[in-house]
């Protein structure tokens, strides 16, 4: 089933525009993801809410595809489990440049809590996957991630 999430209010959108999610990676350092709600309001909101609720704490990046993406956010460390229910795709015209953060899916409108971070420019993903953020600090941490790397904690910072 699809999530019955409403578009965030104007006040919430204003907060999201000024928000970053910081992933504290065990033994590696921090990844700072600036949210881009103008590209995907509902999914940026969901990502921030899950981070604030502690959903990502202790989860891993279970998929590392060199010269492609890293993927994480599954409680079972696989591609098939995430926070349900599914969310709708929010496809924009934004390019999947290195460092953009998107919603991992298993087909149309099957997004859950799983995220991916582009390791290179992946323009073949354009118009197929939701982008809701971009890494603004810590790409060296992203590049160092190996399969099984643990997200110690995630927090939301509003500037």
Coordinates of C-alpha atoms in Angstrom, one line a residue:
X1 CA 0.0 0.0 0.0
X2 CA 1.0 3.6 -0.6
X3 CA 1.7 5.9 2.3
X4 CA -1.1 8.4 2.9
X5 CA 1.2 11.3 3.6
X6 CA 0.1 14.8 2.9
X7 CA 2.3 17.4 1.3
X8 CA 4.2 19.2 4.1
X9 CA 2.7 22.6 5.2
X10 CA 4.4 25.8 4.2
X11 CA 6.0 26.2 7.6
X12 CA 7.4 22.6 7.4
X13 CA 8.7 23.2 3.9
X14 CA 10.5 26.4 5.2
X15 CA 12.1 24.3 7.9
X16 CA 13.0 21.5 5.4
X17 CA 14.7 24.1 3.0
X18 CA 17.0 25.0 5.9
X19 CA 17.6 21.4 7.1
X20 CA 20.3 18.9 6.8
X21 CA 20.4 15.3 7.9
X22 CA 23.8 14.2 9.4
X23 CA 24.7 10.6 9.2
X24 CA 27.3 9.7 11.9
X25 CA 29.1 6.8 10.4
X26 CA 30.9 4.4 12.8
X27 CA 34.6 4.8 12.5
X28 CA 34.4 6.9 9.3
X29 CA 33.0 10.4 10.1
X30 CA 30.0 12.3 9.2
X31 CA 27.9 12.7 6.0
X32 CA 25.9 15.9 5.8
X33 CA 22.9 15.8 3.5
X34 CA 21.2 19.0 2.6
X35 CA 17.5 18.4 2.0
X36 CA 16.0 19.6 -1.3
X37 CA 12.2 19.7 -0.6
X38 CA 11.6 21.8 -3.8
X39 CA 12.5 18.6 -5.7
X40 CA 10.6 16.1 -3.5
X41 CA 8.7 17.6 -0.6
X42 CA 7.0 14.5 0.7
X43 CA 10.1 12.3 0.5
X44 CA 12.5 14.9 2.0
X45 CA 10.0 15.3 4.9
X46 CA 9.8 11.5 5.4
X47 CA 13.6 11.2 5.4
X48 CA 14.0 14.0 8.0
X49 CA 11.2 12.6 10.1
X50 CA 12.7 9.1 10.1
X51 CA 16.1 10.5 11.0
X52 CA 14.7 12.5 13.9
X53 CA 12.8 9.4 15.2
X54 CA 16.0 7.3 15.2
X55 CA 15.0 5.0 12.4
X56 CA 18.4 4.9 10.8
X57 CA 20.4 4.5 14.0
X58 CA 22.3 1.2 13.9
X59 CA 21.3 0.4 10.3
X60 CA 23.9 -0.2 7.6
X61 CA 24.8 0.6 4.0
X62 CA 24.2 -2.9 2.7
X63 CA 24.9 -2.3 -1.0
X64 CA 28.1 -0.8 -2.4
X65 CA 28.4 -0.7 -6.2
X66 CA 31.7 0.9 -7.2
X67 CA 31.4 3.7 -9.7
X68 CA 27.6 3.6 -9.2
X69 CA 25.9 4.0 -5.8
X70 CA 25.8 3.0 -2.2
X71 CA 22.5 2.0 -0.7
X72 CA 21.3 1.8 2.9
X73 CA 18.4 2.2 5.3
X74 CA 17.0 -1.4 5.5
X75 CA 16.4 -2.9 8.9
X76 CA 17.2 -6.3 7.3
X77 CA 20.3 -5.1 5.4
X78 CA 18.8 -6.0 2.0
X79 CA 17.0 -4.4 -0.8
X80 CA 13.6 -5.7 0.1
X81 CA 12.9 -4.3 3.6
X82 CA 12.4 -0.7 4.7
X83 CA 9.9 1.5 6.5
X84 CA 6.4 0.9 5.1
X85 CA 4.1 1.8 3.6
X86 CA 5.5 2.8 0.2
X87 CA 5.7 6.4 -0.9
X88 CA 5.0 7.8 -4.3
X89 CA 7.8 8.8 -6.6
X90 CA 8.5 12.5 -6.9
X91 CA 10.4 12.6 -10.2
X92 CA 11.9 16.0 -11.0
X93 CA 14.2 17.3 -13.8
X94 CA 17.2 17.2 -11.4
X95 CA 20.2 15.3 -12.6
X96 CA 21.7 12.4 -10.6
X97 CA 25.1 14.1 -10.2
X98 CA 27.8 12.6 -7.8
X99 CA 26.6 13.2 -4.3
X100 CA 22.9 13.4 -4.9
X101 CA 20.8 11.4 -2.5
X102 CA 17.7 9.5 -3.8
X103 CA 14.9 7.2 -2.9
X104 CA 15.7 3.5 -3.5
X105 CA 12.7 1.7 -5.1
X106 CA 11.8 -1.7 -6.4
X107 CA 9.6 -0.3 -9.1
X108 CA 7.2 2.6 -9.6
X109 CA 5.9 4.1 -6.3
X110 CA 7.7 1.5 -4.1
X111 CA 9.9 3.9 -2.1
X112 CA 10.5 3.3 1.5
X113 CA 13.2 4.4 3.9
X114 CA 16.0 3.2 1.8
X115 CA 18.3 5.8 0.3
X116 CA 21.1 5.8 -2.2
X117 CA 24.0 8.1 -2.8
X118 CA 25.4 8.5 -6.3
X119 CA 29.2 7.9 -6.3
X120 CA 29.5 9.2 -9.9
X121 CA 27.3 11.2 -12.2
X122 CA 24.5 8.7 -13.0
X123 CA 22.5 10.5 -15.7
X124 CA 20.9 7.2 -16.8
X125 CA 18.9 7.4 -13.5
X126 CA 17.4 10.8 -14.5
X127 CA 13.6 10.8 -14.7
X128 CA 13.4 7.4 -13.0
X129 CA 14.3 8.0 -9.3
X130 CA 13.4 10.6 -6.7
X131 CA 16.2 12.9 -5.5
X132 CA 15.5 14.6 -2.2
X133 CA 19.0 15.7 -1.0
X134 CA 22.6 16.3 -1.8
X135 CA 25.8 15.5 0.2
X136 CA 27.3 18.9 1.1
X137 CA 30.0 17.6 3.5
X138 CA 31.6 14.2 3.8
X139 CA 31.9 12.8 0.3
X140 CA 35.3 11.4 1.4
X141 CA 33.3 9.4 4.0
X142 CA 30.8 8.3 1.3
X143 CA 33.7 7.1 -0.9
X144 CA 35.2 5.1 2.0
X145 CA 32.0 3.2 2.8
X146 CA 32.3 -0.5 2.5
X147 CA 29.3 -3.0 2.6
X148 CA 28.1 -3.2 6.1
X149 CA 29.2 0.3 7.3
X150 CA 27.1 1.3 10.2
X151 CA 25.1 4.5 10.6
X152 CA 25.7 5.0 14.4
X153 CA 23.1 7.8 14.6
X154 CA 21.3 10.2 12.3
X155 CA 20.2 13.7 13.3
X156 CA 18.4 16.6 11.7
X157 CA 20.0 20.1 11.9
X158 CA 17.9 23.1 11.0
X159 CA 20.0 26.2 10.2

